[in-house]
mmCIF file of C-alpha atoms in Angstrom:
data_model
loop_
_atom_site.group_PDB
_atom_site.id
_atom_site.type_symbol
_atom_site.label_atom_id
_atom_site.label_comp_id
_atom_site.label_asym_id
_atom_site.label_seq_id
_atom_site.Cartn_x
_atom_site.Cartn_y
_atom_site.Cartn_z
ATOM 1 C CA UNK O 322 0.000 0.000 0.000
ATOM 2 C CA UNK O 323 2.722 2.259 0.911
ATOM 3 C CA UNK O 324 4.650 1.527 -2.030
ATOM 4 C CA UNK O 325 2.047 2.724 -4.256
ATOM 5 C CA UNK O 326 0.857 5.350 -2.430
ATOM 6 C CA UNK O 327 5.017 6.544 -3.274
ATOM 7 C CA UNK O 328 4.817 5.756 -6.962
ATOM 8 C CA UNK O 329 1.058 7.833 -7.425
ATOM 9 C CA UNK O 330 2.936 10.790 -5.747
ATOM 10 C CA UNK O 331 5.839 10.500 -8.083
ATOM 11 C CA UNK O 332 3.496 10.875 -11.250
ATOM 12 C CA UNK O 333 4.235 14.510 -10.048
ATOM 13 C CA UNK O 334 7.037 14.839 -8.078
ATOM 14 C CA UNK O 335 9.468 13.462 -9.960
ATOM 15 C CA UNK O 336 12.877 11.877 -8.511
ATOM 16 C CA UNK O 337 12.386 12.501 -4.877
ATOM 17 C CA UNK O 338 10.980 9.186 -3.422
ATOM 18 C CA UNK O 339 13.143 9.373 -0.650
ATOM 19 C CA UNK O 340 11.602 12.375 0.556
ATOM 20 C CA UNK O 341 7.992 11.120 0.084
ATOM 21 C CA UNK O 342 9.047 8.142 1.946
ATOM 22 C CA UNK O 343 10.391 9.991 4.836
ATOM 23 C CA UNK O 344 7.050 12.900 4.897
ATOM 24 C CA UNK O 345 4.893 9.303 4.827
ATOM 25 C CA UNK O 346 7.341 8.085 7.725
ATOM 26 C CA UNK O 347 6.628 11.584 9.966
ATOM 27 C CA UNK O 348 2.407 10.461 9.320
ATOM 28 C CA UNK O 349 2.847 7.407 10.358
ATOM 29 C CA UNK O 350 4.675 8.798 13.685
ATOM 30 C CA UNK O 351 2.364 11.496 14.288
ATOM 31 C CA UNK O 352 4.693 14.033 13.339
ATOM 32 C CA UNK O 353 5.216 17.006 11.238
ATOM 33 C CA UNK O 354 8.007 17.996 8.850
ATOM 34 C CA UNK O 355 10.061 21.136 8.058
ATOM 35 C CA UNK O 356 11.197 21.256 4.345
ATOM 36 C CA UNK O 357 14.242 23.993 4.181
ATOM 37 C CA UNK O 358 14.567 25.206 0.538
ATOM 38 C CA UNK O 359 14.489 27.408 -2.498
ATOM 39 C CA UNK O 360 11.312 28.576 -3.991
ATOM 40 C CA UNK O 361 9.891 26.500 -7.413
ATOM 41 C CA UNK O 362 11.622 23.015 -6.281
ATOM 42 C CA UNK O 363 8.300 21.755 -6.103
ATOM 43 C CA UNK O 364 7.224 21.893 -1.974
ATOM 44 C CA UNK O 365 3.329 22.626 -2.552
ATOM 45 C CA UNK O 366 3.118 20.160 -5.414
ATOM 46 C CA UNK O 367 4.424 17.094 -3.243
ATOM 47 C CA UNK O 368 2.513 18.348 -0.234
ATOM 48 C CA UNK O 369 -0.730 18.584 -2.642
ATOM 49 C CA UNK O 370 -0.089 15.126 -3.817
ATOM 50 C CA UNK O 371 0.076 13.775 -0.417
ATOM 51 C CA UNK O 372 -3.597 15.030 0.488
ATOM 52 C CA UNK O 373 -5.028 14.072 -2.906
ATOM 53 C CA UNK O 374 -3.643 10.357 -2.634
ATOM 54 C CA UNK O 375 -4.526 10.089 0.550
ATOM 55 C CA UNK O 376 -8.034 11.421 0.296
ATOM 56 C CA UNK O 377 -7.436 13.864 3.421
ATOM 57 C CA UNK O 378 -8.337 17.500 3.421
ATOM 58 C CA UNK O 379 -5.408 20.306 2.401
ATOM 59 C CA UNK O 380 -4.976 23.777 3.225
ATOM 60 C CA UNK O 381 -2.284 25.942 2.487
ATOM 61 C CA UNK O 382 -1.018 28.920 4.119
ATOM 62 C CA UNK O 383 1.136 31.852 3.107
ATOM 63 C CA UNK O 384 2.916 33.043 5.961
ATOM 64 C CA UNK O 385 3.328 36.672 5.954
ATOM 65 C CA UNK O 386 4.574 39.248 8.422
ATOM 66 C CA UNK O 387 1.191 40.859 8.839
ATOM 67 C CA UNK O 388 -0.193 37.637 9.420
ATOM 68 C CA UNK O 389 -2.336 37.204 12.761
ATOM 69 C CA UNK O 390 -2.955 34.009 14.976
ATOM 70 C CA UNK O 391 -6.900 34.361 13.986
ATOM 71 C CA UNK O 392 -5.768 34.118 11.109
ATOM 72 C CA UNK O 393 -4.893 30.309 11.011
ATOM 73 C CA UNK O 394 -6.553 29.112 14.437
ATOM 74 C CA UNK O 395 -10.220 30.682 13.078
ATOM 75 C CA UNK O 396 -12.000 33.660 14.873
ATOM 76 C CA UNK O 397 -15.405 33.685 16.848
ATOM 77 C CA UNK O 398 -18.134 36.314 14.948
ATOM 78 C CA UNK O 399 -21.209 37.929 16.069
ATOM 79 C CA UNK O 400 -24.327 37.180 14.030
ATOM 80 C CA UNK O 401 -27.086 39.838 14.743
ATOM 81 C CA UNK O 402 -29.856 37.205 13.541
ATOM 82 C CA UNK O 403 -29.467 35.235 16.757
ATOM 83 C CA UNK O 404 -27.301 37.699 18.976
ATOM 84 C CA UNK O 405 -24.732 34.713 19.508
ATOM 85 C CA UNK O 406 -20.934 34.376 18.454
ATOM 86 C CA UNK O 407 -20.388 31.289 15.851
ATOM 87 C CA UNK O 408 -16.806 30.452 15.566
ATOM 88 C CA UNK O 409 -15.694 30.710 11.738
ATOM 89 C CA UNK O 410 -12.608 27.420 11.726
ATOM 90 C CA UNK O 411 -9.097 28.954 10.305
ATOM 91 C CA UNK O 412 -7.006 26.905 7.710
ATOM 92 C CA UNK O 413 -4.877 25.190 10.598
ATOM 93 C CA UNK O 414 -8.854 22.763 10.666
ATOM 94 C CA UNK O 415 -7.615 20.314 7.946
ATOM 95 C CA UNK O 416 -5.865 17.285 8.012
ATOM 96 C CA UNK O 417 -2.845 18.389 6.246
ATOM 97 C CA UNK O 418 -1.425 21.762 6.189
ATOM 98 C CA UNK O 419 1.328 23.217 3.984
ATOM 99 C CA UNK O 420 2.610 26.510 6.432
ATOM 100 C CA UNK O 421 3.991 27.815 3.565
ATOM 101 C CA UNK O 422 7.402 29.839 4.509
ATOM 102 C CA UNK O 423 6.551 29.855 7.629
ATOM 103 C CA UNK O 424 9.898 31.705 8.851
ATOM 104 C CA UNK O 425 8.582 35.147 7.236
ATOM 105 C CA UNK O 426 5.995 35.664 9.720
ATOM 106 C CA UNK O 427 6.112 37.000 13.102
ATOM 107 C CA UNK O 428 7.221 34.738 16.346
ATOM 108 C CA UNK O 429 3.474 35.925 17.601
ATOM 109 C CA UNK O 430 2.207 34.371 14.442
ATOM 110 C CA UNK O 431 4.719 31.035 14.645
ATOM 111 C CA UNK O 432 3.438 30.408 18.252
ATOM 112 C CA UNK O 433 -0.163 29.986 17.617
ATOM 113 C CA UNK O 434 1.474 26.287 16.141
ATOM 114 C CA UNK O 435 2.920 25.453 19.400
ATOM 115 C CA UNK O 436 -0.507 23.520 21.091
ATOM 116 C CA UNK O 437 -1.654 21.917 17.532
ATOM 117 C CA UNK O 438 1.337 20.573 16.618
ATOM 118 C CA UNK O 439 1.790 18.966 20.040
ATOM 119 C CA UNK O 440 -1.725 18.237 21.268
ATOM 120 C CA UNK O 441 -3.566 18.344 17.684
ATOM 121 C CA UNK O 442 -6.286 20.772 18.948
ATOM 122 C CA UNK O 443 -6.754 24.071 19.303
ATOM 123 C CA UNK O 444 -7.821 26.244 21.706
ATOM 124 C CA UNK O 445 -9.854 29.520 21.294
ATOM 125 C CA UNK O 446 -12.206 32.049 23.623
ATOM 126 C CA UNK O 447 -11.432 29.056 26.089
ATOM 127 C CA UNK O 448 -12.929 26.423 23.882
ATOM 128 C CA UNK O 449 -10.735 23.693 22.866
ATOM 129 C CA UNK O 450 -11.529 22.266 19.099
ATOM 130 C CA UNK O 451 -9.948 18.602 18.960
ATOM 131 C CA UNK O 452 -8.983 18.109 15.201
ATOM 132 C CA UNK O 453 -9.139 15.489 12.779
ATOM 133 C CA UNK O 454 -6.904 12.363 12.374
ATOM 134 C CA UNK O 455 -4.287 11.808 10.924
ATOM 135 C CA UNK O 456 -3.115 15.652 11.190
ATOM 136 C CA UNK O 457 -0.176 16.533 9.974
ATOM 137 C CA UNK O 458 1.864 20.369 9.463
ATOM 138 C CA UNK O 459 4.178 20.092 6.508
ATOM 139 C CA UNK O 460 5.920 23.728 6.870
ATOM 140 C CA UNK O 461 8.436 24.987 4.000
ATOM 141 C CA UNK O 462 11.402 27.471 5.124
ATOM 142 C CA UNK O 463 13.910 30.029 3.560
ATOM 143 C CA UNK O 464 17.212 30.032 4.632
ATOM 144 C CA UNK O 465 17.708 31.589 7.455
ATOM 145 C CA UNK O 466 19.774 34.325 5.945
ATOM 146 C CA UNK O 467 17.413 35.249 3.613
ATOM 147 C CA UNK O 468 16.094 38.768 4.713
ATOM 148 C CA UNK O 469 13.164 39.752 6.100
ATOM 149 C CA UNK O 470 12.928 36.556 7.846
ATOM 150 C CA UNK O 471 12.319 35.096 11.728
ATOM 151 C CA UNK O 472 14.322 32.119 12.599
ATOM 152 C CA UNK O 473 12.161 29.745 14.853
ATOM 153 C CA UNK O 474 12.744 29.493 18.031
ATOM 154 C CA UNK O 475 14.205 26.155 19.659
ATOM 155 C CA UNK O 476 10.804 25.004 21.101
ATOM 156 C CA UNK O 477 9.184 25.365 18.133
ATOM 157 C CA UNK O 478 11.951 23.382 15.784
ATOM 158 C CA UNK O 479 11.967 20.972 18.297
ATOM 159 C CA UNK O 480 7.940 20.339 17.672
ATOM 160 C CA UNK O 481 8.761 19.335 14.205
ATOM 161 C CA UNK O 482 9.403 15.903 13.268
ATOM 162 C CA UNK O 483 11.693 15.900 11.172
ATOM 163 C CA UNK O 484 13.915 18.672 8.399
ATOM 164 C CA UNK O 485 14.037 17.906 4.982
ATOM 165 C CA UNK O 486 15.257 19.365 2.206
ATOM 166 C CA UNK O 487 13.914 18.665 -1.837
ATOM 167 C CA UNK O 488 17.171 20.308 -3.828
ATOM 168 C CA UNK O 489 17.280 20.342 -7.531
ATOM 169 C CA UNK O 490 16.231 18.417 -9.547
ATOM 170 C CA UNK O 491 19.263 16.666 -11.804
ATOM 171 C CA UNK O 492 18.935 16.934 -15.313
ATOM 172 C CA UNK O 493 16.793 14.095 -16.520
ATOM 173 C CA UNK O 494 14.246 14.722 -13.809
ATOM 174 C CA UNK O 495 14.392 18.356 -15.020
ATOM 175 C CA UNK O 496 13.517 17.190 -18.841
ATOM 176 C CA UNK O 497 10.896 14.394 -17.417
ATOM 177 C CA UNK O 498 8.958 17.427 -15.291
ATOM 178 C CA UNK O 499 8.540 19.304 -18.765
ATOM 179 C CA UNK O 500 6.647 16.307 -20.012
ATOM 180 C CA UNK O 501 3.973 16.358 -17.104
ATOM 181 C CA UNK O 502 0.613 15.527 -18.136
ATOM 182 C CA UNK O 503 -1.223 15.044 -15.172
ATOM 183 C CA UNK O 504 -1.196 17.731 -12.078
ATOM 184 C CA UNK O 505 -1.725 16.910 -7.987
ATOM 185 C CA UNK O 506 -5.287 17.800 -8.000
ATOM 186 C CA UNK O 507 -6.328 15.287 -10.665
ATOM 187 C CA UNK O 508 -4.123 12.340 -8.646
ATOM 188 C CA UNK O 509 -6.334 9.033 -7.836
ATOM 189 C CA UNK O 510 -6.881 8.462 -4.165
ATOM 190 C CA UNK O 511 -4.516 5.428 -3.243
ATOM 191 C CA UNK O 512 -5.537 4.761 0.588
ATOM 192 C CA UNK O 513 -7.664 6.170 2.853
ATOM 193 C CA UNK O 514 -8.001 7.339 6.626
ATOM 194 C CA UNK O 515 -8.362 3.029 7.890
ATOM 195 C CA UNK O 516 -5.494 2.156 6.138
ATOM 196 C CA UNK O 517 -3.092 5.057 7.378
ATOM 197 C CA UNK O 518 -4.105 4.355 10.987
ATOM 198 C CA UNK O 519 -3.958 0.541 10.373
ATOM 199 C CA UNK O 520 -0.144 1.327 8.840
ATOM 200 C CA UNK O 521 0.725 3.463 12.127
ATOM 201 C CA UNK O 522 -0.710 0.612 14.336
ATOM 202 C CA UNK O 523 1.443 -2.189 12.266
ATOM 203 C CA UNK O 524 4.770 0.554 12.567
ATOM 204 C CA UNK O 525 4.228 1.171 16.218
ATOM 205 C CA UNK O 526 3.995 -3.111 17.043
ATOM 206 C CA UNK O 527 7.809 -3.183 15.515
ATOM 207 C CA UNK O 528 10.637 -4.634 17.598
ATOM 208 C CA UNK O 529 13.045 -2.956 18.854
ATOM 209 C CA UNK O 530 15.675 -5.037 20.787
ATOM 210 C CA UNK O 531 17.675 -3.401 23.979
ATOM 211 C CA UNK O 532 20.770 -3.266 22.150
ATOM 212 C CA UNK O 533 19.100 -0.945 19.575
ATOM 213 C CA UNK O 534 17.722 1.205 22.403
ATOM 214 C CA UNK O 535 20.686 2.385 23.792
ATOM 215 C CA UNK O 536 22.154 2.432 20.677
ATOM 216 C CA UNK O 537 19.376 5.037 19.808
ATOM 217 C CA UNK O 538 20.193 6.739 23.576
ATOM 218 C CA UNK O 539 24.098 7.036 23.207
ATOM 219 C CA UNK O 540 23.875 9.243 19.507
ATOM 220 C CA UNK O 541 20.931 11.659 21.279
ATOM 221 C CA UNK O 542 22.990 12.130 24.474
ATOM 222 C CA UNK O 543 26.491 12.194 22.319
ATOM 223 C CA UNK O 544 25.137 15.566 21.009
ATOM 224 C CA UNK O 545 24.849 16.850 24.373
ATOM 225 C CA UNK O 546 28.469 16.387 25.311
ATOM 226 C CA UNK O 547 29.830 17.328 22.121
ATOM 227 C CA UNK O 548 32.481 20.163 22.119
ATOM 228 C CA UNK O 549 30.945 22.196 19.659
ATOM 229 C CA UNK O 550 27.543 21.481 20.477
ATOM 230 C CA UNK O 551 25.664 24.424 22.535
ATOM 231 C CA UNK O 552 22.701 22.771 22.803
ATOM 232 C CA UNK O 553 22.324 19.031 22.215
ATOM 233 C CA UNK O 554 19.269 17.190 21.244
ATOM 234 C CA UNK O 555 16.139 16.972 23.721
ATOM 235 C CA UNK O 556 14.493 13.195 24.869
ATOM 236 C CA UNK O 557 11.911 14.579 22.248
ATOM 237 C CA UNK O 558 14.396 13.708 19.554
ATOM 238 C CA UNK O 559 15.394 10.539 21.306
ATOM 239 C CA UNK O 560 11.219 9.365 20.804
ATOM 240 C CA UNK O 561 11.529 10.541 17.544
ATOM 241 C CA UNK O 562 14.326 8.791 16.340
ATOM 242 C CA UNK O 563 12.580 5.651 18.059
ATOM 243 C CA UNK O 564 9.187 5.833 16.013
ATOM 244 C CA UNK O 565 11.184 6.264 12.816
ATOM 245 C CA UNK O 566 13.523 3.639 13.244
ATOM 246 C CA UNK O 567 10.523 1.245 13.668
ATOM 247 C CA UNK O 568 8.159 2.948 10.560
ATOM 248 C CA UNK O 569 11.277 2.677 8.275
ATOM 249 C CA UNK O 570 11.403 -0.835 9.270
ATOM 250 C CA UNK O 571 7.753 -1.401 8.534
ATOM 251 C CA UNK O 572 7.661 0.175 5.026
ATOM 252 C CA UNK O 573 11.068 -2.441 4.252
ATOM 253 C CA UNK O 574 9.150 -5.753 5.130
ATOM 254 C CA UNK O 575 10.780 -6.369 8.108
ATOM 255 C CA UNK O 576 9.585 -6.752 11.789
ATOM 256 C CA UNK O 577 12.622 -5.661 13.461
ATOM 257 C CA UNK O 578 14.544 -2.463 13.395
ATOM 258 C CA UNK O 579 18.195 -3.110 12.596
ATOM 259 C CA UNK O 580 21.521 0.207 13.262
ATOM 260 C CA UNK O 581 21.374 1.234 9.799
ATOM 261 C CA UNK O 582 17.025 2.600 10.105
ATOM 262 C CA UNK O 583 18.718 4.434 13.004
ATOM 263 C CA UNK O 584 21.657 6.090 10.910
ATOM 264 C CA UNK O 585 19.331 6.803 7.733
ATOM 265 C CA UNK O 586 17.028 9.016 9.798
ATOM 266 C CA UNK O 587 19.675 9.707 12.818
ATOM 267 C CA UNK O 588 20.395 13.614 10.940
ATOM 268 C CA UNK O 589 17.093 14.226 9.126
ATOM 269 C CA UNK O 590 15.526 14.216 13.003
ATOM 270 C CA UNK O 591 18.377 15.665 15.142
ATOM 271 C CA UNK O 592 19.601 18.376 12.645
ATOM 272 C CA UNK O 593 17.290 20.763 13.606
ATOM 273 C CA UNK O 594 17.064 20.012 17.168
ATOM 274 C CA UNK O 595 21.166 21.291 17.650
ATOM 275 C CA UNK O 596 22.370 24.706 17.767
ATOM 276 C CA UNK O 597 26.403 24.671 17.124
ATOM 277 C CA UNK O 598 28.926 26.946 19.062
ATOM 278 C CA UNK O 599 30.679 30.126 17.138
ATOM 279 C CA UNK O 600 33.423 27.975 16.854
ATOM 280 C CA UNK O 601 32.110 24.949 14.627
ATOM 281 C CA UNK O 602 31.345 27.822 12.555
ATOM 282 C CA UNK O 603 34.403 29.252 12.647
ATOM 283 C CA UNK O 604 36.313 25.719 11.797
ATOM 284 C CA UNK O 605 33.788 25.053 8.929
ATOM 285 C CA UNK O 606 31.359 22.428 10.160
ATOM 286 C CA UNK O 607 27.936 21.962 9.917
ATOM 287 C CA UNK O 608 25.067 20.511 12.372
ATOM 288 C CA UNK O 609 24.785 17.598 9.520
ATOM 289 C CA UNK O 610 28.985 16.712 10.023
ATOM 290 C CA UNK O 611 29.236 17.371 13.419
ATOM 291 C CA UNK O 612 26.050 14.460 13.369
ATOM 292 C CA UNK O 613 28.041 12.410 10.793
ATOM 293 C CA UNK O 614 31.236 12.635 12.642
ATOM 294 C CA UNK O 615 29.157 11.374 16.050
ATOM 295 C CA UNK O 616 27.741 8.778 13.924
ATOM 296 C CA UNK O 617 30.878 7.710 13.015
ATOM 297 C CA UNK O 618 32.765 7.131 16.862
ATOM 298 C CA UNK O 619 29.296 5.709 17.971
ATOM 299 C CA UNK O 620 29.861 2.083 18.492
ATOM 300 C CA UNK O 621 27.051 -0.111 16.508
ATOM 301 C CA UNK O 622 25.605 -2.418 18.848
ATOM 302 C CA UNK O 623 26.539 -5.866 18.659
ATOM 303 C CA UNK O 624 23.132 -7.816 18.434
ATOM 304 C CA UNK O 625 20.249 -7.030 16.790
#
């Protein structure tokens, strides 16, 4: 099921089924996703795809600096008829939302995410709205020194899954996208809401042995003590690179999680999650080699 839901998306996004496969990964954890990249490499087409294979409702939102909390969380309105206020639902009421450069709006604005991305409901004039399952924030960012941008703050990059980025396309899958025939909204629905919480039910009954566990433990507390680390990964990021170990194992066939699910995902979840001192900076390294290089002097655990 998976597998095709993958090759429906890629009738449109051509040449990134890795990146499908981990987005479909951060649904099947519960989680959201922060893609990091350059307008036009196709962000809103795969996120569009997603929602039309999967039959779930999409909203998209262009994040602004003007933008206002009401504006995504929805806004309670007086009707005269009845002399009552009827709460109007914002765009954050759909099952999958594209927070579309989501850095260029204010840190007033970025905070209204903070309780549905954790608690996936949302809470206004001291009513709480629970929202629909699966639910899922796919948010796109510009690099951070772009200008007339807000970096996120820690507890809100922390709240995201996992950080992806698309890149260019290479040059046949540059020629193939001129040759599209068929766009997202026209995509046949490939599963449906049973079968996506069926799938999250069959990743989350995956084994995980001991050895694996503190395997998983050791590279999240490693960034803590690194040299050049300031801030090190939270336990949130140890959970997360838990779930995804065991849904990567579940879309390969296998009913075990084995060292090299952890390393695959091991950067795409922890990247974010680590601020670096001045002086990685200064030498030239990145929060992805700094997480290579702890990948590297991490010893693999012996059984499986």
């Amino acid at each position: 099921m998976i597998a095709q839901l993958i090759k429906n998306v890629e009738q449109v996004v051509i040449g990134k089924n890795e990146i499908i496969e981990k987005i479909i990964i951060a649904l099947l954890c519960k989680g959201h996703v922060l893609l990091e990249d350059v307008p036009g490499v196709g962000k809103t087409t795969l996120v569009r795809a997603l929602a039309q294979s999967m039959d779930l409702s999409f909203s998209r939102i262009q994040f602004t600096p003007d933008l206002l909390p009401a504006d995504l969380l929805g806004i309670s309105v007086f009707n005269p008829k009845d002399a009552q206020f009827h709460f109007q639902k914002g765009p954050l009421h759909s099952q999958l939302v594209l927070a579309d450069e989501i850095n260029r709006t204010s840190p007033k604005t970025q905070s209204s995410l903070l309780e549905v991305m954790q608690e996936q409901q949302i809470t206004v004039d001291n009513k709480t709205y629970k929202l629909e399952d699966p639910f899922m924030v796919i948010a796109t960012q510009n690099p951070i020194e772009h200008e007339g941008t807000f970096p996120l703050p820690e507890s809100q990059l922390d709240r995201f899954f996992m950080k992806l980025s698309m890149g260019y396309p290479d040059e046949q899958e540059e020629l193939k996208l001129l040759e599209l025939n068929i766009s997202a909204k026209t995509l046949p629905v490939i599963v449906d809401v049973e079968s996506i919480m069926e799938s999250r039910k069959k990743a989350e009954a995956i084994f995980v042995s001991e050895s694996i566990k503190r395997y998983i433990v050791r590279l999240t507390r490693a960034t803590r003590k690194h040299e050049l680390v300031d801030l090190g990964a939270s336990p949130r990021a140890t959970i997360a690179l838990y779930n995804a170990s065991k849904a990567l194992a579940y879309l390969r066939g296998r009913a075990y999680v084995i060292p090299e699910d952890v390393k695959e995902l091991f950067i795409d979840i922890v990247s974010h999650r680590i601020f670096i001192s001045p002086q990685a900076k200064y030498q030239g390294k990145s929060e992805k080699l700094i997480l290579k290089e702890i990948m590297d002097s991490t010893a693999l655990p012996l059984e499986v």
